[in-house]
């Protein structure tokens, strides 16, 4: 008896996922986390209007969701002042990343990203046989000029850039990114991940026309809108590119409950403003807690803060492990020198109280 005959590419890949979820860690430690501060979820939750819309729509879940996500696309297009033909809805940015890589990358094709940037993008590139070329961060920022130079050097078809950045929380002005586009080589597409842009200072979103064929930008309802578990995001790009997704996407991938919730969330500007204020307060509180333990919080334009532990990656890992042992779920960058930091998601006052109690103890246990 024989098993399935995998492709050579699949056989060459490790059977793992980019992240170990907090639920898996809770099972391993035999207890729930006291503060869930590692996945950059919104602990402030979704809009009550979104919850009500999803609750109402649940009675209609016997129906498939609209495969075109028409009503939500109309709302997103109006929100951004772009055409309906410029908007695509998908299963969070992660799902859209997979579709984009499938559209563009064949085995051996060059792709450029930053060393230590969002690993799920790399996971998709590897899954379709692309060849990743990486450049280093510059002063804890992704470096558009280096990225585009590397794309020219390698003949890359795709470049990944997050603004604001995950895992460091740093950001570039939108004007700087738009100006750097002149260096992007012909035939190369910039994937601009703007998952955290709602938290960022005014002027962070790049002033790039939706019809510009050099760029596709992606946003999500997982962060500021507090709907990470609903798995819904969107892309804005030139009509020909957006239309091409219909060739390969899962046309019934969006459930109707998530569509209804996202539509209500997008229309509740008051809740978004409230969450952004609470995130800003929490960023300051994380910085205060870190400072009292002798550590420095890096400036952040996201709903998390990278805290410089003051030594190397091994020391930061010890602090992380000590926090996890105390019921505080956090994560950290993987690559030096950014791995000297731990990354702490913003949270409610009760979450910050747990962090304030646990961080000094973790530091002592790590030998700080």
PDB file of C-alpha atoms in Angstrom, residues 164 169 171-174 196-205 283 300-302:
ATOM      1  CA  UNK A 164       4.416  50.320   9.569  1.00  0.00           C
ATOM      2  CA  UNK A 169       6.827  48.947  14.954  1.00  0.00           C
ATOM      3  CA  UNK A 171       7.568  53.350   9.958  1.00  0.00           C
ATOM      4  CA  UNK A 172       8.422  55.546   6.992  1.00  0.00           C
ATOM      5  CA  UNK A 173       6.546  58.560   5.728  1.00  0.00           C
ATOM      6  CA  UNK A 174       4.297  57.758   2.815  1.00  0.00           C
ATOM      7  CA  UNK A 196      -1.124  48.597  11.055  1.00  0.00           C
ATOM      8  CA  UNK A 197      -1.547  51.893   9.227  1.00  0.00           C
ATOM      9  CA  UNK A 198      -4.667  52.938  11.154  1.00  0.00           C
ATOM     10  CA  UNK A 199      -2.463  53.304  14.265  1.00  0.00           C
ATOM     11  CA  UNK A 200       0.233  55.311  12.497  1.00  0.00           C
ATOM     12  CA  UNK A 201       0.822  59.088  12.361  1.00  0.00           C
ATOM     13  CA  UNK A 202      -0.890  61.032   9.624  1.00  0.00           C
ATOM     14  CA  UNK A 203       1.145  60.872   6.423  1.00  0.00           C
ATOM     15  CA  UNK A 204       2.283  57.266   6.895  1.00  0.00           C
ATOM     16  CA  UNK A 205       0.017  55.908   4.157  1.00  0.00           C
ATOM     17  CA  UNK A 283       1.968  52.140  24.101  1.00  0.00           C
ATOM     18  CA  UNK A 300       5.897  52.476  17.545  1.00  0.00           C
ATOM     19  CA  UNK A 301       3.254  53.250  14.931  1.00  0.00           C
ATOM     20  CA  UNK A 302       1.443  49.960  15.578  1.00  0.00           C
TER      21      UNK A 302
END
